[in-house]
Amino acid sequence: MTTAKSKILFYIGVILMISTVVLGEFIQDSVETLGLKGYMEAGPEENKFFMLFFAFGFPLGIGLVMVASIMSGLGSKTTIRWFLATAFTGVFLTLLIHVVLGTSHSPVYFGVGGVIIMALIIAYAWYWSAYRAGLDDKLRRASDFQAMGYLCFALAAWNLCGVGSIPGMAMYPEKMLTLEPRFFAVAQLKAVMAFFVLGWLFTVIGVKQFITASKTVNHEQ
């Protein structure tokens, strides 16, 4: 972080993210016992605030961290505005989805979304191949780590499909009770978490290596 303003935004974002995780541990038992509506309607008014903060605090924190990083990295005002817009859209996306698309199960929505993700993964692999071929050897290694991160994210997306639809059936509670696939859904979610951790790990390693390699390449030039 190179400016005071970017540092302040960055630390506020980090505090929001950590606070949301801590709050989740604090309210978890009550929400599991009473359910979402029951928790918000029972007890003090603070419960509604806690639930809203839990829903929006983490994505808002991530947004602030990213905006702070853009500001620190000599980002233009247009770029900063785009990141701010994306951050706030992410914060309110859950509410927008509820209003625009409703809360009932929609196989078509998930099916179309899955096909779009598949097409984008194929497009990324195609363009990345050409991009990678033109890189310096040191930069190519950094790009490879980032690509491994994206591969893990793609695998996480695929395993999430297995949790919600067949064979995990998490979106069909009546079938979960009858067919008892809970063991598979839990195992799939564990795989998803592992892929997310690996994805972010490879992404961070790739960015760090890109910084080191860029300095070396620029020095040699």
JSON list of C-alpha atoms in Angstrom, two decimals:
[
{"chain": "A", "resi": 1, "resn": "MET", "atom": "CA", "xyz": [0.00, 0.00, 0.00]},
{"chain": "A", "resi": 2, "resn": "THR", "atom": "CA", "xyz": [1.50, 3.30, -1.07]},
{"chain": "A", "resi": 3, "resn": "THR", "atom": "CA", "xyz": [-1.00, 5.90, 0.17]},
{"chain": "A", "resi": 4, "resn": "ALA", "atom": "CA", "xyz": [-2.66, 6.58, 3.51]},
{"chain": "A", "resi": 5, "resn": "LYS", "atom": "CA", "xyz": [-6.13, 6.40, 1.95]},
{"chain": "A", "resi": 6, "resn": "SER", "atom": "CA", "xyz": [-5.48, 3.01, 0.35]},
{"chain": "A", "resi": 7, "resn": "LYS", "atom": "CA", "xyz": [-4.06, 1.65, 3.62]},
{"chain": "A", "resi": 8, "resn": "ILE", "atom": "CA", "xyz": [-7.13, 2.80, 5.56]},
{"chain": "A", "resi": 9, "resn": "LEU", "atom": "CA", "xyz": [-9.50, 1.19, 3.04]},
{"chain": "A", "resi": 10, "resn": "PHE", "atom": "CA", "xyz": [-7.44, -2.00, 3.03]},
{"chain": "A", "resi": 11, "resn": "TYR", "atom": "CA", "xyz": [-7.48, -2.37, 6.81]},
{"chain": "A", "resi": 12, "resn": "ILE", "atom": "CA", "xyz": [-11.20, -1.53, 7.02]},
{"chain": "A", "resi": 13, "resn": "GLY", "atom": "CA", "xyz": [-11.84, -4.27, 4.48]},
{"chain": "A", "resi": 14, "resn": "VAL", "atom": "CA", "xyz": [-9.74, -6.76, 6.42]},
{"chain": "A", "resi": 15, "resn": "ILE", "atom": "CA", "xyz": [-11.54, -5.86, 9.67]},
{"chain": "A", "resi": 16, "resn": "LEU", "atom": "CA", "xyz": [-14.93, -6.33, 7.98]},
{"chain": "A", "resi": 17, "resn": "MET", "atom": "CA", "xyz": [-13.93, -9.77, 6.66]},
{"chain": "A", "resi": 18, "resn": "ILE", "atom": "CA", "xyz": [-12.57, -10.96, 10.01]},
{"chain": "A", "resi": 19, "resn": "SER", "atom": "CA", "xyz": [-15.55, -9.53, 11.92]},
{"chain": "A", "resi": 20, "resn": "THR", "atom": "CA", "xyz": [-17.97, -11.38, 9.64]},
{"chain": "A", "resi": 21, "resn": "VAL", "atom": "CA", "xyz": [-16.23, -14.70, 10.25]},
{"chain": "A", "resi": 22, "resn": "VAL", "atom": "CA", "xyz": [-16.19, -14.12, 14.02]},
{"chain": "A", "resi": 23, "resn": "LEU", "atom": "CA", "xyz": [-19.87, -13.12, 13.99]},
{"chain": "A", "resi": 24, "resn": "GLY", "atom": "CA", "xyz": [-20.71, -16.29, 12.06]},
{"chain": "A", "resi": 25, "resn": "GLU", "atom": "CA", "xyz": [-19.21, -18.37, 14.88]},
{"chain": "A", "resi": 26, "resn": "PHE", "atom": "CA", "xyz": [-21.19, -16.31, 17.39]},
{"chain": "A", "resi": 27, "resn": "ILE", "atom": "CA", "xyz": [-24.64, -16.75, 15.77]},
{"chain": "A", "resi": 28, "resn": "GLN", "atom": "CA", "xyz": [-24.18, -20.20, 14.21]},
{"chain": "A", "resi": 29, "resn": "ASP", "atom": "CA", "xyz": [-25.84, -22.26, 16.96]},
{"chain": "A", "resi": 30, "resn": "SER", "atom": "CA", "xyz": [-28.85, -19.94, 17.17]},
{"chain": "A", "resi": 31, "resn": "VAL", "atom": "CA", "xyz": [-29.41, -19.88, 13.40]},
{"chain": "A", "resi": 32, "resn": "GLU", "atom": "CA", "xyz": [-29.07, -23.68, 13.19]},
{"chain": "A", "resi": 33, "resn": "THR", "atom": "CA", "xyz": [-31.67, -24.04, 15.95]},
{"chain": "A", "resi": 34, "resn": "LEU", "atom": "CA", "xyz": [-34.17, -21.35, 14.92]},
{"chain": "A", "resi": 35, "resn": "GLY", "atom": "CA", "xyz": [-33.55, -21.02, 11.19]},
{"chain": "A", "resi": 36, "resn": "LEU", "atom": "CA", "xyz": [-32.98, -17.76, 9.32]},
{"chain": "A", "resi": 37, "resn": "LYS", "atom": "CA", "xyz": [-36.44, -16.26, 9.79]},
{"chain": "A", "resi": 38, "resn": "GLY", "atom": "CA", "xyz": [-36.78, -17.56, 13.33]},
{"chain": "A", "resi": 39, "resn": "TYR", "atom": "CA", "xyz": [-33.47, -16.02, 14.36]},
{"chain": "A", "resi": 40, "resn": "MET", "atom": "CA", "xyz": [-34.32, -12.62, 12.87]},
{"chain": "A", "resi": 41, "resn": "GLU", "atom": "CA", "xyz": [-37.80, -12.57, 14.40]},
{"chain": "A", "resi": 42, "resn": "ALA", "atom": "CA", "xyz": [-36.86, -13.91, 17.82]},
{"chain": "A", "resi": 43, "resn": "GLY", "atom": "CA", "xyz": [-34.96, -12.05, 20.50]},
{"chain": "A", "resi": 44, "resn": "PRO", "atom": "CA", "xyz": [-33.64, -8.47, 20.29]},
{"chain": "A", "resi": 45, "resn": "GLU", "atom": "CA", "xyz": [-33.64, -6.25, 17.22]},
{"chain": "A", "resi": 46, "resn": "GLU", "atom": "CA", "xyz": [-29.88, -6.67, 17.03]},
{"chain": "A", "resi": 47, "resn": "ASN", "atom": "CA", "xyz": [-30.46, -10.11, 15.52]},
{"chain": "A", "resi": 48, "resn": "LYS", "atom": "CA", "xyz": [-31.60, -8.52, 12.24]},
{"chain": "A", "resi": 49, "resn": "PHE", "atom": "CA", "xyz": [-28.49, -6.36, 12.13]},
{"chain": "A", "resi": 50, "resn": "PHE", "atom": "CA", "xyz": [-26.27, -9.35, 12.90]},
{"chain": "A", "resi": 51, "resn": "MET", "atom": "CA", "xyz": [-27.83, -11.34, 10.07]},
{"chain": "A", "resi": 52, "resn": "LEU", "atom": "CA", "xyz": [-27.51, -8.49, 7.57]},
{"chain": "A", "resi": 53, "resn": "PHE", "atom": "CA", "xyz": [-23.92, -7.85, 8.62]},
{"chain": "A", "resi": 54, "resn": "PHE", "atom": "CA", "xyz": [-23.14, -11.56, 8.24]},
{"chain": "A", "resi": 55, "resn": "ALA", "atom": "CA", "xyz": [-24.67, -11.56, 4.75]},
{"chain": "A", "resi": 56, "resn": "PHE", "atom": "CA", "xyz": [-22.99, -8.40, 3.44]},
{"chain": "A", "resi": 57, "resn": "GLY", "atom": "CA", "xyz": [-19.93, -7.72, 5.61]},
{"chain": "A", "resi": 58, "resn": "PHE", "atom": "CA", "xyz": [-17.61, -10.23, 3.96]},
{"chain": "A", "resi": 59, "resn": "PRO", "atom": "CA", "xyz": [-18.27, -9.29, 0.31]},
{"chain": "A", "resi": 60, "resn": "LEU", "atom": "CA", "xyz": [-18.06, -5.59, 1.21]},
{"chain": "A", "resi": 61, "resn": "GLY", "atom": "CA", "xyz": [-14.72, -6.23, 2.95]},
{"chain": "A", "resi": 62, "resn": "ILE", "atom": "CA", "xyz": [-13.37, -8.05, -0.11]},
{"chain": "A", "resi": 63, "resn": "GLY", "atom": "CA", "xyz": [-14.50, -5.16, -2.30]},
{"chain": "A", "resi": 64, "resn": "LEU", "atom": "CA", "xyz": [-12.73, -2.59, -0.14]},
{"chain": "A", "resi": 65, "resn": "VAL", "atom": "CA", "xyz": [-9.53, -4.65, -0.09]},
{"chain": "A", "resi": 66, "resn": "MET", "atom": "CA", "xyz": [-9.54, -4.89, -3.89]},
{"chain": "A", "resi": 67, "resn": "VAL", "atom": "CA", "xyz": [-10.31, -1.18, -4.35]},
{"chain": "A", "resi": 68, "resn": "ALA", "atom": "CA", "xyz": [-7.49, -0.31, -1.94]},
{"chain": "A", "resi": 69, "resn": "SER", "atom": "CA", "xyz": [-5.13, -2.49, -3.97]},
{"chain": "A", "resi": 70, "resn": "ILE", "atom": "CA", "xyz": [-6.15, -0.76, -7.21]},
{"chain": "A", "resi": 71, "resn": "MET", "atom": "CA", "xyz": [-5.65, 2.66, -5.63]},
{"chain": "A", "resi": 72, "resn": "SER", "atom": "CA", "xyz": [-2.23, 1.63, -4.36]},
{"chain": "A", "resi": 73, "resn": "GLY", "atom": "CA", "xyz": [-1.25, 0.23, -7.76]},
{"chain": "A", "resi": 74, "resn": "LEU", "atom": "CA", "xyz": [-1.76, 3.49, -9.67]},
{"chain": "A", "resi": 75, "resn": "GLY", "atom": "CA", "xyz": [-5.22, 2.55, -10.88]},
{"chain": "A", "resi": 76, "resn": "SER", "atom": "CA", "xyz": [-7.11, 5.10, -12.93]},
{"chain": "A", "resi": 77, "resn": "LYS", "atom": "CA", "xyz": [-10.31, 6.69, -11.61]},
{"chain": "A", "resi": 78, "resn": "THR", "atom": "CA", "xyz": [-12.29, 4.72, -14.19]},
{"chain": "A", "resi": 79, "resn": "THR", "atom": "CA", "xyz": [-10.81, 1.43, -12.99]},
{"chain": "A", "resi": 80, "resn": "ILE", "atom": "CA", "xyz": [-11.48, 2.33, -9.37]},
{"chain": "A", "resi": 81, "resn": "ARG", "atom": "CA", "xyz": [-15.12, 3.17, -10.23]},
{"chain": "A", "resi": 82, "resn": "TRP", "atom": "CA", "xyz": [-15.52, -0.18, -11.98]},
{"chain": "A", "resi": 83, "resn": "PHE", "atom": "CA", "xyz": [-14.16, -2.05, -8.97]},
{"chain": "A", "resi": 84, "resn": "LEU", "atom": "CA", "xyz": [-16.40, -0.06, -6.62]},
{"chain": "A", "resi": 85, "resn": "ALA", "atom": "CA", "xyz": [-19.42, -0.81, -8.79]},
{"chain": "A", "resi": 86, "resn": "THR", "atom": "CA", "xyz": [-18.51, -4.50, -8.89]},
{"chain": "A", "resi": 87, "resn": "ALA", "atom": "CA", "xyz": [-17.99, -4.59, -5.12]},
{"chain": "A", "resi": 88, "resn": "PHE", "atom": "CA", "xyz": [-21.36, -3.03, -4.33]},
{"chain": "A", "resi": 89, "resn": "THR", "atom": "CA", "xyz": [-23.06, -5.18, -6.94]},
{"chain": "A", "resi": 90, "resn": "GLY", "atom": "CA", "xyz": [-21.57, -8.21, -5.21]},
{"chain": "A", "resi": 91, "resn": "VAL", "atom": "CA", "xyz": [-22.84, -6.98, -1.85]},
{"chain": "A", "resi": 92, "resn": "PHE", "atom": "CA", "xyz": [-26.42, -6.57, -3.07]},
{"chain": "A", "resi": 93, "resn": "LEU", "atom": "CA", "xyz": [-26.43, -9.41, -5.63]},
{"chain": "A", "resi": 94, "resn": "THR", "atom": "CA", "xyz": [-28.15, -11.80, -3.24]},
{"chain": "A", "resi": 95, "resn": "LEU", "atom": "CA", "xyz": [-31.05, -9.39, -2.76]},
{"chain": "A", "resi": 96, "resn": "LEU", "atom": "CA", "xyz": [-31.19, -8.64, -6.49]},
{"chain": "A", "resi": 97, "resn": "ILE", "atom": "CA", "xyz": [-31.32, -12.35, -7.31]},
{"chain": "A", "resi": 98, "resn": "HIS", "atom": "CA", "xyz": [-34.18, -12.84, -4.84]},
{"chain": "A", "resi": 99, "resn": "VAL", "atom": "CA", "xyz": [-36.16, -10.00, -6.37]},
{"chain": "A", "resi": 100, "resn": "VAL", "atom": "CA", "xyz": [-35.42, -10.56, -10.05]},
{"chain": "A", "resi": 101, "resn": "LEU", "atom": "CA", "xyz": [-35.16, -14.36, -10.30]},
{"chain": "A", "resi": 102, "resn": "GLY", "atom": "CA", "xyz": [-37.16, -15.44, -7.25]},
{"chain": "A", "resi": 103, "resn": "THR", "atom": "CA", "xyz": [-36.31, -18.06, -4.63]},
{"chain": "A", "resi": 104, "resn": "SER", "atom": "CA", "xyz": [-37.81, -21.18, -6.20]},
{"chain": "A", "resi": 105, "resn": "HIS", "atom": "CA", "xyz": [-35.55, -23.86, -7.66]},
{"chain": "A", "resi": 106, "resn": "SER", "atom": "CA", "xyz": [-34.78, -23.30, -11.37]},
{"chain": "A", "resi": 107, "resn": "PRO", "atom": "CA", "xyz": [-32.90, -26.12, -13.15]},
{"chain": "A", "resi": 108, "resn": "VAL", "atom": "CA", "xyz": [-32.84, -24.03, -16.33]},
{"chain": "A", "resi": 109, "resn": "TYR", "atom": "CA", "xyz": [-31.02, -21.16, -14.58]},
{"chain": "A", "resi": 110, "resn": "PHE", "atom": "CA", "xyz": [-28.35, -23.44, -13.14]},
{"chain": "A", "resi": 111, "resn": "GLY", "atom": "CA", "xyz": [-28.07, -25.41, -16.36]},
{"chain": "A", "resi": 112, "resn": "VAL", "atom": "CA", "xyz": [-27.57, -22.33, -18.52]},
{"chain": "A", "resi": 113, "resn": "GLY", "atom": "CA", "xyz": [-25.10, -20.90, -15.99]},
{"chain": "A", "resi": 114, "resn": "GLY", "atom": "CA", "xyz": [-23.13, -24.14, -15.99]},
{"chain": "A", "resi": 115, "resn": "VAL", "atom": "CA", "xyz": [-22.92, -24.21, -19.79]},
{"chain": "A", "resi": 116, "resn": "ILE", "atom": "CA", "xyz": [-21.74, -20.57, -19.84]},
{"chain": "A", "resi": 117, "resn": "ILE", "atom": "CA", "xyz": [-19.04, -21.35, -17.26]},
{"chain": "A", "resi": 118, "resn": "MET", "atom": "CA", "xyz": [-17.90, -24.33, -19.34]},
{"chain": "A", "resi": 119, "resn": "ALA", "atom": "CA", "xyz": [-17.69, -22.17, -22.47]},
{"chain": "A", "resi": 120, "resn": "LEU", "atom": "CA", "xyz": [-15.71, -19.50, -20.60]},
{"chain": "A", "resi": 121, "resn": "ILE", "atom": "CA", "xyz": [-13.27, -22.10, -19.24]},
{"chain": "A", "resi": 122, "resn": "ILE", "atom": "CA", "xyz": [-12.66, -23.37, -22.79]},
{"chain": "A", "resi": 123, "resn": "ALA", "atom": "CA", "xyz": [-12.22, -19.79, -24.04]},
{"chain": "A", "resi": 124, "resn": "TYR", "atom": "CA", "xyz": [-9.77, -19.02, -21.24]},
{"chain": "A", "resi": 125, "resn": "ALA", "atom": "CA", "xyz": [-7.68, -22.11, -22.05]},
{"chain": "A", "resi": 126, "resn": "TRP", "atom": "CA", "xyz": [-7.62, -21.13, -25.74]},
{"chain": "A", "resi": 127, "resn": "TYR", "atom": "CA", "xyz": [-6.51, -17.53, -25.16]},
{"chain": "A", "resi": 128, "resn": "TRP", "atom": "CA", "xyz": [-4.17, -18.42, -22.31]},
{"chain": "A", "resi": 129, "resn": "SER", "atom": "CA", "xyz": [-2.30, -20.82, -24.59]},
{"chain": "A", "resi": 130, "resn": "ALA", "atom": "CA", "xyz": [-1.49, -17.98, -27.02]},
{"chain": "A", "resi": 131, "resn": "TYR", "atom": "CA", "xyz": [-0.69, -15.57, -24.17]},
{"chain": "A", "resi": 132, "resn": "ARG", "atom": "CA", "xyz": [1.60, -18.09, -22.45]},
{"chain": "A", "resi": 133, "resn": "ALA", "atom": "CA", "xyz": [3.55, -18.82, -25.64]},
{"chain": "A", "resi": 134, "resn": "GLY", "atom": "CA", "xyz": [4.59, -15.16, -25.91]},
{"chain": "A", "resi": 135, "resn": "LEU", "atom": "CA", "xyz": [5.88, -14.82, -22.35]},
{"chain": "A", "resi": 136, "resn": "ASP", "atom": "CA", "xyz": [9.45, -14.83, -21.12]},
{"chain": "A", "resi": 137, "resn": "ASP", "atom": "CA", "xyz": [10.39, -18.12, -19.42]},
{"chain": "A", "resi": 138, "resn": "LYS", "atom": "CA", "xyz": [10.32, -16.53, -15.94]},
{"chain": "A", "resi": 139, "resn": "LEU", "atom": "CA", "xyz": [6.94, -14.91, -16.55]},
{"chain": "A", "resi": 140, "resn": "ARG", "atom": "CA", "xyz": [5.62, -18.13, -18.06]},
{"chain": "A", "resi": 141, "resn": "ARG", "atom": "CA", "xyz": [6.20, -19.98, -14.80]},
{"chain": "A", "resi": 142, "resn": "ALA", "atom": "CA", "xyz": [4.24, -17.33, -12.91]},
{"chain": "A", "resi": 143, "resn": "SER", "atom": "CA", "xyz": [1.43, -17.60, -15.45]},
{"chain": "A", "resi": 144, "resn": "ASP", "atom": "CA", "xyz": [1.40, -21.39, -15.02]},
{"chain": "A", "resi": 145, "resn": "PHE", "atom": "CA", "xyz": [0.79, -21.06, -11.27]},
{"chain": "A", "resi": 146, "resn": "GLN", "atom": "CA", "xyz": [-2.08, -18.65, -11.87]},
{"chain": "A", "resi": 147, "resn": "ALA", "atom": "CA", "xyz": [-3.56, -21.04, -14.42]},
{"chain": "A", "resi": 148, "resn": "MET", "atom": "CA", "xyz": [-3.36, -23.88, -11.87]},
{"chain": "A", "resi": 149, "resn": "GLY", "atom": "CA", "xyz": [-5.35, -21.66, -9.53]},
{"chain": "A", "resi": 150, "resn": "TYR", "atom": "CA", "xyz": [-8.02, -21.12, -12.18]},
{"chain": "A", "resi": 151, "resn": "LEU", "atom": "CA", "xyz": [-8.07, -24.87, -12.83]},
{"chain": "A", "resi": 152, "resn": "CYS", "atom": "CA", "xyz": [-8.80, -25.47, -9.15]},
{"chain": "A", "resi": 153, "resn": "PHE", "atom": "CA", "xyz": [-11.63, -22.91, -9.25]},
{"chain": "A", "resi": 154, "resn": "ALA", "atom": "CA", "xyz": [-13.10, -24.71, -12.26]},
{"chain": "A", "resi": 155, "resn": "LEU", "atom": "CA", "xyz": [-12.93, -28.04, -10.41]},
{"chain": "A", "resi": 156, "resn": "ALA", "atom": "CA", "xyz": [-14.58, -26.42, -7.38]},
{"chain": "A", "resi": 157, "resn": "ALA", "atom": "CA", "xyz": [-17.43, -25.21, -9.60]},
{"chain": "A", "resi": 158, "resn": "TRP", "atom": "CA", "xyz": [-17.93, -28.71, -11.02]},
{"chain": "A", "resi": 159, "resn": "ASN", "atom": "CA", "xyz": [-18.02, -30.31, -7.56]},
{"chain": "A", "resi": 160, "resn": "LEU", "atom": "CA", "xyz": [-20.54, -27.70, -6.38]},
{"chain": "A", "resi": 161, "resn": "CYS", "atom": "CA", "xyz": [-22.85, -28.90, -9.12]},
{"chain": "A", "resi": 162, "resn": "GLY", "atom": "CA", "xyz": [-22.59, -32.38, -7.64]},
{"chain": "A", "resi": 163, "resn": "VAL", "atom": "CA", "xyz": [-23.63, -31.06, -4.24]},
{"chain": "A", "resi": 164, "resn": "GLY", "atom": "CA", "xyz": [-26.74, -29.19, -5.39]},
{"chain": "A", "resi": 165, "resn": "SER", "atom": "CA", "xyz": [-27.95, -31.58, -8.09]},
{"chain": "A", "resi": 166, "resn": "ILE", "atom": "CA", "xyz": [-27.11, -35.22, -8.69]},
{"chain": "A", "resi": 167, "resn": "PRO", "atom": "CA", "xyz": [-25.92, -37.11, -6.76]},
{"chain": "A", "resi": 168, "resn": "GLY", "atom": "CA", "xyz": [-25.75, -34.82, -3.70]},
{"chain": "A", "resi": 169, "resn": "MET", "atom": "CA", "xyz": [-29.37, -33.61, -4.05]},
{"chain": "A", "resi": 170, "resn": "ALA", "atom": "CA", "xyz": [-28.90, -30.71, -1.63]},
{"chain": "A", "resi": 171, "resn": "MET", "atom": "CA", "xyz": [-31.51, -28.69, -3.56]},
{"chain": "A", "resi": 172, "resn": "TYR", "atom": "CA", "xyz": [-34.01, -31.53, -3.22]},
{"chain": "A", "resi": 173, "resn": "PRO", "atom": "CA", "xyz": [-34.40, -32.06, 0.55]},
{"chain": "A", "resi": 174, "resn": "GLU", "atom": "CA", "xyz": [-37.22, -34.57, 0.12]},
{"chain": "A", "resi": 175, "resn": "LYS", "atom": "CA", "xyz": [-34.95, -36.74, -2.05]},
{"chain": "A", "resi": 176, "resn": "MET", "atom": "CA", "xyz": [-32.09, -36.33, 0.44]},
{"chain": "A", "resi": 177, "resn": "LEU", "atom": "CA", "xyz": [-34.33, -37.79, 3.14]},
{"chain": "A", "resi": 178, "resn": "THR", "atom": "CA", "xyz": [-35.35, -40.69, 0.89]},
{"chain": "A", "resi": 179, "resn": "LEU", "atom": "CA", "xyz": [-32.07, -41.49, -0.89]},
{"chain": "A", "resi": 180, "resn": "GLU", "atom": "CA", "xyz": [-29.75, -40.38, 1.96]},
{"chain": "A", "resi": 181, "resn": "PRO", "atom": "CA", "xyz": [-26.93, -38.94, -0.18]},
{"chain": "A", "resi": 182, "resn": "ARG", "atom": "CA", "xyz": [-25.80, -36.61, 2.61]},
{"chain": "A", "resi": 183, "resn": "PHE", "atom": "CA", "xyz": [-22.48, -38.44, 2.96]},
{"chain": "A", "resi": 184, "resn": "PHE", "atom": "CA", "xyz": [-21.70, -37.67, -0.68]},
{"chain": "A", "resi": 185, "resn": "ALA", "atom": "CA", "xyz": [-22.76, -34.00, -0.42]},
{"chain": "A", "resi": 186, "resn": "VAL", "atom": "CA", "xyz": [-20.54, -33.50, 2.64]},
{"chain": "A", "resi": 187, "resn": "ALA", "atom": "CA", "xyz": [-17.58, -35.17, 0.92]},
{"chain": "A", "resi": 188, "resn": "GLN", "atom": "CA", "xyz": [-18.12, -33.02, -2.18]},
{"chain": "A", "resi": 189, "resn": "LEU", "atom": "CA", "xyz": [-18.18, -29.84, -0.10]},
{"chain": "A", "resi": 190, "resn": "LYS", "atom": "CA", "xyz": [-14.91, -30.89, 1.51]},
{"chain": "A", "resi": 191, "resn": "ALA", "atom": "CA", "xyz": [-13.47, -31.32, -1.99]},
{"chain": "A", "resi": 192, "resn": "VAL", "atom": "CA", "xyz": [-14.80, -27.87, -2.94]},
{"chain": "A", "resi": 193, "resn": "MET", "atom": "CA", "xyz": [-13.11, -26.31, 0.06]},
{"chain": "A", "resi": 194, "resn": "ALA", "atom": "CA", "xyz": [-9.83, -28.06, -0.81]},
{"chain": "A", "resi": 195, "resn": "PHE", "atom": "CA", "xyz": [-10.02, -26.79, -4.40]},
{"chain": "A", "resi": 196, "resn": "PHE", "atom": "CA", "xyz": [-10.77, -23.25, -3.22]},
{"chain": "A", "resi": 197, "resn": "VAL", "atom": "CA", "xyz": [-7.79, -23.29, -0.85]},
{"chain": "A", "resi": 198, "resn": "LEU", "atom": "CA", "xyz": [-5.49, -24.65, -3.56]},
{"chain": "A", "resi": 199, "resn": "GLY", "atom": "CA", "xyz": [-6.90, -22.23, -6.11]},
{"chain": "A", "resi": 200, "resn": "TRP", "atom": "CA", "xyz": [-6.15, -19.19, -4.00]},
{"chain": "A", "resi": 201, "resn": "LEU", "atom": "CA", "xyz": [-2.76, -20.61, -2.98]},
{"chain": "A", "resi": 202, "resn": "PHE", "atom": "CA", "xyz": [-1.67, -21.10, -6.61]},
{"chain": "A", "resi": 203, "resn": "THR", "atom": "CA", "xyz": [-3.07, -17.68, -7.54]},
{"chain": "A", "resi": 204, "resn": "VAL", "atom": "CA", "xyz": [-1.08, -15.94, -4.79]},
{"chain": "A", "resi": 205, "resn": "ILE", "atom": "CA", "xyz": [2.09, -17.87, -5.70]},
{"chain": "A", "resi": 206, "resn": "GLY", "atom": "CA", "xyz": [1.58, -16.90, -9.34]},
{"chain": "A", "resi": 207, "resn": "VAL", "atom": "CA", "xyz": [1.17, -13.20, -8.58]},
{"chain": "A", "resi": 208, "resn": "LYS", "atom": "CA", "xyz": [4.20, -13.22, -6.26]},
{"chain": "A", "resi": 209, "resn": "GLN", "atom": "CA", "xyz": [6.31, -14.97, -8.90]},
{"chain": "A", "resi": 210, "resn": "PHE", "atom": "CA", "xyz": [5.08, -12.56, -11.55]},
{"chain": "A", "resi": 211, "resn": "ILE", "atom": "CA", "xyz": [6.28, -9.62, -9.45]},
{"chain": "A", "resi": 212, "resn": "THR", "atom": "CA", "xyz": [9.71, -11.21, -8.93]},
{"chain": "A", "resi": 213, "resn": "ALA", "atom": "CA", "xyz": [10.03, -12.27, -12.57]},
{"chain": "A", "resi": 214, "resn": "SER", "atom": "CA", "xyz": [8.96, -8.84, -13.86]},
{"chain": "A", "resi": 215, "resn": "LYS", "atom": "CA", "xyz": [11.72, -7.16, -11.85]},
{"chain": "A", "resi": 216, "resn": "THR", "atom": "CA", "xyz": [14.28, -9.62, -13.21]},
{"chain": "A", "resi": 217, "resn": "VAL", "atom": "CA", "xyz": [13.13, -9.24, -16.82]},
{"chain": "A", "resi": 218, "resn": "ASN", "atom": "CA", "xyz": [13.07, -5.43, -16.58]},
{"chain": "A", "resi": 219, "resn": "HIS", "atom": "CA", "xyz": [16.54, -5.42, -15.03]},
{"chain": "A", "resi": 220, "resn": "GLU", "atom": "CA", "xyz": [17.91, -7.61, -17.83]},
{"chain": "A", "resi": 221, "resn": "GLN", "atom": "CA", "xyz": [16.43, -5.29, -20.45]}
]
